[in-house]
């Protein structure tokens, strides 16, 4: 039987390899035998990657000119060139890049999927801070694009667009402070801003109806609890809150100023979109082999079994707005042990002072070396 597997034609092995979606499957296929290693192209760079800005982020505008690097700041990402005339990035949703031809007054706004080269033009809306997607345009027809704009002095406002719409709808009823986190779950979008306000919209997926605001409230608990003695304690302790969907449930990741025993804590929210007041529920210390990737706006949960370059039960955080940690490029926090791995800025940043971490980018499929 081993002789049969080792004698498969190279063209067939390449065809099989091209259909493998997980990085781990690519790695395992490459380790079968010498013939498979010689016939199969390995991934050019294991996922996820980092989208880095060429200029220091201000938290209010898009990433602008960008580079793609590996998590520890190493170059090595190789894929098709981006569409010409779209040098500015304003989002990294679901393995797509949202690209524009100008930061301030764009005349073109395009979603681009690097693996297939697919482009989805969006109506112009300028200036756009960030674009999010409720679903993958290559896998579903019922998806919504959500764009944020900056409103003076520090607010972000939301706009919505469905395939086939002539223009963006909005702005949404409730402006947010500078958005820290956006997540889609069960047909809703959850938005958390820098003032700990949570806005929840029903996207009305599969219908022509506009999104509906379900609830908007402050996340600081009104009542004391074992975890949060007072409202003031919450405000003084919590630096930022992120929401991320992991294994079909929502999780809250709280980042602290350092006054608690740990840098980060993960909780299951003890509420539904219709409930009030906000309550923090059960604390989570085991992610079941998953890792959480947090940055500006977008968040993603990835399985360590499928992505061999990452470590399970950890939170990876790109230091995009923590002034006290600006000497670090990223932070990896182990939920089980509480250990913190501070990842320093890469050499390219030290040499050019132009490589600021912005967001995680996980392409839909592996990119193989040519």
Short mmCIF file of C-alpha atoms in Angstrom, two decimals:
data_model
loop_
_atom_site.label_atom_id
_atom_site.label_comp_id
_atom_site.label_asym_id
_atom_site.label_seq_id
_atom_site.Cartn_x
_atom_site.Cartn_y
_atom_site.Cartn_z
CA UNK A 1 0.00 0.00 0.00
CA UNK A 2 2.86 2.40 0.82
CA UNK A 3 4.30 1.79 -2.63
CA UNK A 4 0.98 2.81 -4.20
CA UNK A 5 0.83 6.12 -2.31
CA UNK A 6 4.47 6.91 -3.11
CA UNK A 7 3.95 6.30 -6.82
CA UNK A 8 1.05 8.68 -7.39
CA UNK A 9 1.71 11.05 -10.31
CA UNK A 10 3.00 14.50 -9.37
CA UNK A 11 0.20 16.22 -11.32
CA UNK A 12 -2.42 14.32 -9.30
CA UNK A 13 -0.69 15.19 -6.01
CA UNK A 14 -0.63 18.86 -6.96
CA UNK A 15 -4.33 18.67 -7.81
CA UNK A 16 -5.06 17.14 -4.40
CA UNK A 17 -2.88 19.69 -2.62
CA UNK A 18 -4.68 22.55 -4.34
CA UNK A 19 -7.97 21.40 -2.79
CA UNK A 20 -6.69 21.30 0.80
CA UNK A 21 -8.00 24.28 2.75
CA UNK A 22 -6.31 23.84 6.14
CA UNK A 23 -2.63 24.69 6.64
CA UNK A 24 -2.30 21.54 8.77
CA UNK A 25 -3.50 19.35 5.88
CA UNK A 26 -0.91 20.95 3.61
CA UNK A 27 1.78 20.29 6.19
CA UNK A 28 0.73 16.66 6.68
CA UNK A 29 0.61 16.02 2.93
CA UNK A 30 4.12 17.42 2.60
CA UNK A 31 5.36 15.03 5.30
CA UNK A 32 4.02 11.77 3.78
CA UNK A 33 7.21 10.78 1.96
CA UNK A 34 10.06 12.14 -0.14
CA UNK A 35 8.05 11.76 -3.38
CA UNK A 36 5.16 13.81 -1.96
CA UNK A 37 7.56 16.49 -0.67
CA UNK A 38 9.18 16.74 -4.09
CA UNK A 39 5.81 16.90 -5.87
CA UNK A 40 3.75 19.16 -3.61
CA UNK A 41 4.41 22.85 -3.20
CA UNK A 42 4.40 23.80 0.50
CA UNK A 43 2.54 26.89 1.74
CA UNK A 44 4.46 30.08 1.04
CA UNK A 45 3.53 31.35 4.50
CA UNK A 46 1.38 29.79 7.19
CA UNK A 47 -1.66 31.82 8.21
CA UNK A 48 -2.73 34.18 9.71
CA UNK A 49 -0.79 37.22 8.54
CA UNK A 50 -0.57 40.82 9.72
CA UNK A 51 -1.67 43.87 7.76
CA UNK A 52 0.74 46.62 8.73
CA UNK A 53 0.28 50.33 8.05
CA UNK A 54 3.04 52.44 6.55
CA UNK A 55 2.09 55.30 8.87
CA UNK A 56 1.36 55.37 12.58
CA UNK A 57 -2.37 54.71 13.15
CA UNK A 58 -4.52 57.43 14.71
CA UNK A 59 -7.49 55.15 15.36
CA UNK A 60 -9.83 57.30 13.28
CA UNK A 61 -8.75 56.75 9.68
CA UNK A 62 -8.15 53.70 7.48
CA UNK A 63 -4.89 51.78 7.42
CA UNK A 64 -3.96 53.48 4.12
CA UNK A 65 -0.79 52.21 2.49
CA UNK A 66 -0.06 48.74 3.81
CA UNK A 67 2.25 45.72 3.89
CA UNK A 68 1.56 42.04 4.58
CA UNK A 69 3.87 40.35 7.06
CA UNK A 70 4.03 37.19 9.12
CA UNK A 71 2.96 37.40 12.79
CA UNK A 72 6.50 38.06 14.02
CA UNK A 73 7.08 40.75 11.44
CA UNK A 74 8.93 38.72 8.81
CA UNK A 75 8.40 39.26 5.11
CA UNK A 76 7.50 36.19 3.15
CA UNK A 77 3.93 36.57 1.94
CA UNK A 78 3.65 35.84 -1.76
CA UNK A 79 0.45 36.10 -3.79
CA UNK A 80 -1.08 37.83 -6.76
CA UNK A 81 -0.56 41.56 -7.03
CA UNK A 82 -3.44 43.70 -5.84
CA UNK A 83 -5.65 45.36 -8.47
CA UNK A 84 -3.86 48.37 -9.98
CA UNK A 85 -4.79 51.81 -8.75
CA UNK A 86 -6.00 50.64 -5.33
CA UNK A 87 -3.03 51.12 -2.98
CA UNK A 88 -4.98 51.90 0.20
CA UNK A 89 -6.49 49.36 2.59
CA UNK A 90 -9.62 49.97 4.66
CA UNK A 91 -10.45 46.54 6.01
CA UNK A 92 -9.46 42.87 6.08
CA UNK A 93 -12.77 41.00 6.45
CA UNK A 94 -13.07 37.21 6.07
CA UNK A 95 -9.99 36.74 3.90
CA UNK A 96 -10.83 39.72 1.69
CA UNK A 97 -9.12 43.09 1.47
CA UNK A 98 -11.18 46.28 1.15
CA UNK A 99 -9.15 48.58 -1.11
CA UNK A 100 -9.59 52.18 -2.23
CA UNK A 101 -7.90 54.51 -4.69
CA UNK A 102 -7.71 57.40 -2.24
CA UNK A 103 -7.83 57.74 1.54
CA UNK A 104 -9.79 60.99 1.79
CA UNK A 105 -11.96 61.08 -1.33
CA UNK A 106 -12.10 57.63 -2.94
CA UNK A 107 -13.67 57.19 -6.37
CA UNK A 108 -13.23 53.38 -6.25
CA UNK A 109 -13.93 51.03 -3.36
CA UNK A 110 -13.38 47.33 -4.04
CA UNK A 111 -13.45 44.04 -2.14
CA UNK A 112 -10.61 41.83 -3.41
CA UNK A 113 -10.03 38.14 -2.66
CA UNK A 114 -6.32 37.46 -3.27
CA UNK A 115 -6.50 33.72 -3.92
CA UNK A 116 -9.01 33.80 -6.77
CA UNK A 117 -8.48 37.42 -7.77
CA UNK A 118 -12.23 38.05 -7.43
CA UNK A 119 -13.23 41.71 -7.20
CA UNK A 120 -16.53 42.99 -5.82
CA UNK A 121 -17.01 46.72 -6.47
CA UNK A 122 -18.77 48.67 -3.74
CA UNK A 123 -20.50 52.05 -4.09
CA UNK A 124 -18.16 54.89 -3.21
CA UNK A 125 -18.41 56.14 0.33
CA UNK A 126 -15.73 58.44 1.55
CA UNK A 127 -13.79 58.60 3.59
CA UNK A 128 -14.19 55.01 4.82
CA UNK A 129 -12.46 53.98 8.03
CA UNK A 130 -13.10 50.24 7.83
CA UNK A 131 -15.25 47.71 5.96
CA UNK A 132 -16.67 44.53 7.55
CA UNK A 133 -18.52 41.57 6.02
CA UNK A 134 -21.25 39.45 7.59
CA UNK A 135 -20.41 36.55 5.25
CA UNK A 136 -18.09 35.42 2.49
CA UNK A 137 -19.25 36.75 -0.92
CA UNK A 138 -17.94 33.59 -2.61
CA UNK A 139 -19.96 31.29 -0.34
CA UNK A 140 -23.27 33.09 0.14
CA UNK A 141 -25.58 35.52 -1.60
CA UNK A 142 -27.07 36.72 1.69
CA UNK A 143 -24.36 38.93 3.11
CA UNK A 144 -24.06 42.53 4.17
CA UNK A 145 -21.11 44.92 4.02
CA UNK A 146 -20.82 47.36 6.91
CA UNK A 147 -18.66 50.47 6.58
CA UNK A 148 -17.61 52.96 9.21
CA UNK A 149 -16.97 56.66 8.77
CA UNK A 150 -15.38 59.11 11.15
CA UNK A 151 -17.60 61.84 12.54
CA UNK A 152 -15.94 64.72 14.35
CA UNK A 153 -14.55 64.67 16.96
CA UNK A 154 -14.28 60.96 17.89
CA UNK A 155 -17.43 59.17 16.76
CA UNK A 156 -17.78 56.42 14.15
CA UNK A 157 -21.00 56.01 12.18
CA UNK A 158 -22.20 52.88 10.37
CA UNK A 159 -23.46 52.36 6.82
CA UNK A 160 -24.87 49.16 5.31
CA UNK A 161 -24.83 47.69 1.80
CA UNK A 162 -26.28 44.53 0.24
CA UNK A 163 -25.33 43.08 -3.17
CA UNK A 164 -27.46 44.80 -5.77
CA UNK A 165 -28.04 47.99 -3.80
CA UNK A 166 -27.31 51.18 -5.72
CA UNK A 167 -25.90 52.95 -2.66
CA UNK A 168 -25.11 52.51 1.01
CA UNK A 169 -27.97 52.84 3.47
CA UNK A 170 -27.57 54.78 6.67
CA UNK A 171 -26.09 56.20 8.67
CA UNK A 172 -27.21 53.97 11.53
CA UNK A 173 -29.31 55.58 14.24
CA UNK A 174 -26.69 55.45 16.97
CA UNK A 175 -23.18 56.84 16.39
CA UNK A 176 -20.40 55.01 18.22
CA UNK A 177 -17.29 56.33 19.83
CA UNK A 178 -14.10 55.05 18.20
CA UNK A 179 -14.91 51.41 17.45
CA UNK A 180 -12.74 48.82 19.19
CA UNK A 181 -14.52 45.68 18.08
CA UNK A 182 -17.09 44.43 15.56
CA UNK A 183 -18.45 40.89 15.28
CA UNK A 184 -21.27 39.12 13.43
CA UNK A 185 -23.24 36.35 15.11
CA UNK A 186 -26.63 34.74 14.49
CA UNK A 187 -27.72 37.40 12.00
CA UNK A 188 -26.74 40.32 14.25
CA UNK A 189 -23.79 42.70 14.31
CA UNK A 190 -22.24 43.63 17.65
CA UNK A 191 -20.28 46.89 17.90
CA UNK A 192 -18.24 47.89 20.97
CA UNK A 193 -16.67 51.33 21.13
CA UNK A 194 -14.00 52.97 23.25
CA UNK A 195 -16.59 54.22 25.76
CA UNK A 196 -17.79 50.64 26.46
CA UNK A 197 -21.04 51.14 24.58
CA UNK A 198 -22.51 48.07 22.88
CA UNK A 199 -24.77 48.49 19.84
CA UNK A 200 -26.58 45.45 18.42
CA UNK A 201 -28.26 45.50 15.00
CA UNK A 202 -30.39 42.84 13.34
CA UNK A 203 -29.03 42.74 9.79
CA UNK A 204 -32.25 41.26 8.35
CA UNK A 205 -30.22 38.81 6.28
CA UNK A 206 -32.05 37.31 3.33
CA UNK A 207 -34.52 40.20 3.16
CA UNK A 208 -34.64 43.62 1.55
CA UNK A 209 -35.38 45.31 4.89
CA UNK A 210 -32.80 47.72 6.35
CA UNK A 211 -30.91 46.68 9.50
CA UNK A 212 -32.75 47.38 12.73
CA UNK A 213 -31.21 48.57 15.99
CA UNK A 214 -32.06 46.02 18.71
CA UNK A 215 -30.25 47.49 21.67
CA UNK A 216 -27.69 50.11 22.60
CA UNK A 217 -26.37 50.33 26.15
CA UNK A 218 -23.29 50.96 28.24
CA UNK A 219 -21.40 47.85 29.25
CA UNK A 220 -20.30 49.10 32.70
CA UNK A 221 -22.38 47.05 35.17
CA UNK A 222 -24.91 49.03 37.18
CA UNK A 223 -24.91 46.47 39.97
CA UNK A 224 -21.98 45.14 41.97
CA UNK A 225 -20.97 41.53 41.47
CA UNK A 226 -18.20 39.22 42.59
CA UNK A 227 -16.20 40.00 39.45
CA UNK A 228 -16.98 43.72 39.30
CA UNK A 229 -17.49 45.36 42.71
CA UNK A 230 -18.45 48.78 41.39
CA UNK A 231 -19.11 50.66 38.16
CA UNK A 232 -16.06 52.83 38.85
CA UNK A 233 -13.90 49.72 39.25
CA UNK A 234 -14.90 48.60 35.75
CA UNK A 235 -14.04 51.95 34.22
CA UNK A 236 -10.73 52.22 36.08
CA UNK A 237 -9.65 48.64 35.35
CA UNK A 238 -10.77 47.86 31.80
CA UNK A 239 -8.74 49.28 28.94
CA UNK A 240 -10.74 47.81 26.05
CA UNK A 241 -13.39 45.18 25.33
CA UNK A 242 -13.52 42.98 22.24
CA UNK A 243 -16.25 40.61 21.11
CA UNK A 244 -15.43 37.50 19.06
CA UNK A 245 -17.39 34.48 17.87
CA UNK A 246 -15.72 31.18 18.75
CA UNK A 247 -17.27 27.75 18.21
CA UNK A 248 -20.75 29.21 17.59
CA UNK A 249 -20.84 31.34 20.72
CA UNK A 250 -19.97 34.94 21.54
CA UNK A 251 -17.08 35.69 23.87
CA UNK A 252 -15.98 38.95 25.48
CA UNK A 253 -12.25 39.63 25.84
CA UNK A 254 -11.40 42.25 28.45
CA UNK A 255 -8.02 43.99 28.38
CA UNK A 256 -6.88 45.53 31.63
CA UNK A 257 -4.66 48.37 32.74
CA UNK A 258 -2.65 45.92 34.79
CA UNK A 259 -4.45 46.28 38.12
CA UNK A 260 -5.89 42.79 37.98
CA UNK A 261 -3.91 39.56 38.24
CA UNK A 262 -3.94 39.05 34.46
CA UNK A 263 -3.54 41.17 31.36
CA UNK A 264 -6.65 39.73 29.69
CA UNK A 265 -9.73 37.75 30.70
CA UNK A 266 -12.35 36.02 28.56
CA UNK A 267 -16.02 35.72 29.52
CA UNK A 268 -19.26 34.37 28.17
CA UNK A 269 -21.76 37.23 28.20
CA UNK A 270 -24.76 36.48 30.40
CA UNK A 271 -27.29 38.32 28.27
CA UNK A 272 -29.20 38.23 25.01
CA UNK A 273 -29.80 41.17 22.64
CA UNK A 274 -33.13 41.86 24.38
CA UNK A 275 -31.83 41.76 27.96
CA UNK A 276 -30.79 44.58 30.23
CA UNK A 277 -28.75 45.33 32.27
CA UNK A 278 -25.46 44.07 30.87
CA UNK A 279 -23.97 41.20 32.85
CA UNK A 280 -20.61 39.48 32.61
CA UNK A 281 -21.11 35.74 32.83
CA UNK A 282 -18.86 32.72 33.25
CA UNK A 283 -15.12 33.22 32.89
CA UNK A 284 -13.49 31.13 30.14
CA UNK A 285 -9.99 29.67 30.59
CA UNK A 286 -10.17 26.89 27.98
CA UNK A 287 -10.93 27.67 24.34
CA UNK A 288 -10.99 24.03 23.27
CA UNK A 289 -7.87 24.22 21.11
CA UNK A 290 -8.78 27.55 19.54
CA UNK A 291 -6.88 30.84 19.63
CA UNK A 292 -8.38 34.32 19.44
CA UNK A 293 -6.88 37.01 17.20
CA UNK A 294 -7.78 40.58 18.11
CA UNK A 295 -6.80 43.86 16.54
CA UNK A 296 -8.59 46.89 15.22
CA UNK A 297 -12.22 46.07 14.58
CA UNK A 298 -11.95 42.55 13.18
CA UNK A 299 -11.59 39.50 15.40
CA UNK A 300 -11.24 35.85 14.46
CA UNK A 301 -11.04 32.49 16.24
CA UNK A 302 -8.82 29.84 14.63
CA UNK A 303 -8.23 26.20 15.50
CA UNK A 304 -4.64 25.24 16.32
CA UNK A 305 -5.35 21.85 14.71
CA UNK A 306 -5.93 23.52 11.36
CA UNK A 307 -3.31 26.25 11.67
CA UNK A 308 0.00 24.73 12.87
CA UNK A 309 1.73 28.11 13.17
CA UNK A 310 -0.43 29.14 16.15
CA UNK A 311 -0.83 27.94 19.73
CA UNK A 312 -4.23 26.99 21.10
CA UNK A 313 -5.87 28.55 24.15
CA UNK A 314 -4.09 31.86 23.56
CA UNK A 315 -5.14 35.39 22.70
CA UNK A 316 -3.03 37.11 20.04
CA UNK A 317 -3.34 40.88 20.22
CA UNK A 318 -1.87 43.36 17.75
CA UNK A 319 -0.78 46.40 19.73
CA UNK A 320 -2.49 49.05 17.61
CA UNK A 321 -3.75 51.45 20.30
CA UNK A 322 -2.06 50.62 23.62
CA UNK A 323 0.39 53.43 24.21
CA UNK A 324 2.11 51.70 27.12
CA UNK A 325 2.93 48.73 24.89
CA UNK A 326 4.09 50.60 21.80
CA UNK A 327 7.51 48.96 22.16
CA UNK A 328 5.79 45.67 21.28
CA UNK A 329 4.46 44.61 17.90
CA UNK A 330 2.04 42.04 19.32
CA UNK A 331 1.15 40.21 22.52
CA UNK A 332 0.42 36.50 22.90
CA UNK A 333 -1.41 35.75 26.15
CA UNK A 334 -1.88 32.17 27.39
CA UNK A 335 -5.28 31.87 29.05
CA UNK A 336 -4.30 28.75 30.94
CA UNK A 337 -0.98 29.84 32.46
CA UNK A 338 -1.30 33.61 32.30
CA UNK A 339 2.07 33.82 30.53
CA UNK A 340 2.65 36.80 28.22
CA UNK A 341 4.89 36.65 25.15
CA UNK A 342 5.75 40.17 24.03
CA UNK A 343 6.60 40.16 20.33
CA UNK A 344 8.93 43.09 19.51
CA UNK A 345 8.67 45.31 16.47
CA UNK A 346 10.27 43.75 13.38
CA UNK A 347 13.51 44.95 11.86
CA UNK A 348 11.67 46.49 8.91
CA UNK A 349 9.92 48.86 11.32
CA UNK A 350 13.16 49.78 13.07
CA UNK A 351 14.82 50.49 9.72
CA UNK A 352 11.97 52.41 8.08
CA UNK A 353 9.77 53.43 11.03
CA UNK A 354 6.84 52.51 8.82
CA UNK A 355 5.40 49.17 9.83
CA UNK A 356 2.58 49.58 12.36
CA UNK A 357 0.36 46.59 13.26
CA UNK A 358 -3.23 47.13 12.19
CA UNK A 359 -5.23 43.96 11.72
CA UNK A 360 -5.02 40.21 11.27
CA UNK A 361 -5.55 38.80 7.80
CA UNK A 362 -6.43 35.14 7.27
CA UNK A 363 -6.72 34.29 3.55
CA UNK A 364 -9.50 31.90 2.62
CA UNK A 365 -7.05 29.28 1.33
CA UNK A 366 -3.32 28.55 1.68
CA UNK A 367 -0.97 30.16 -0.80
CA UNK A 368 1.50 27.62 -2.16
CA UNK A 369 5.05 28.35 -3.24
CA UNK A 370 5.46 28.49 -6.98
#
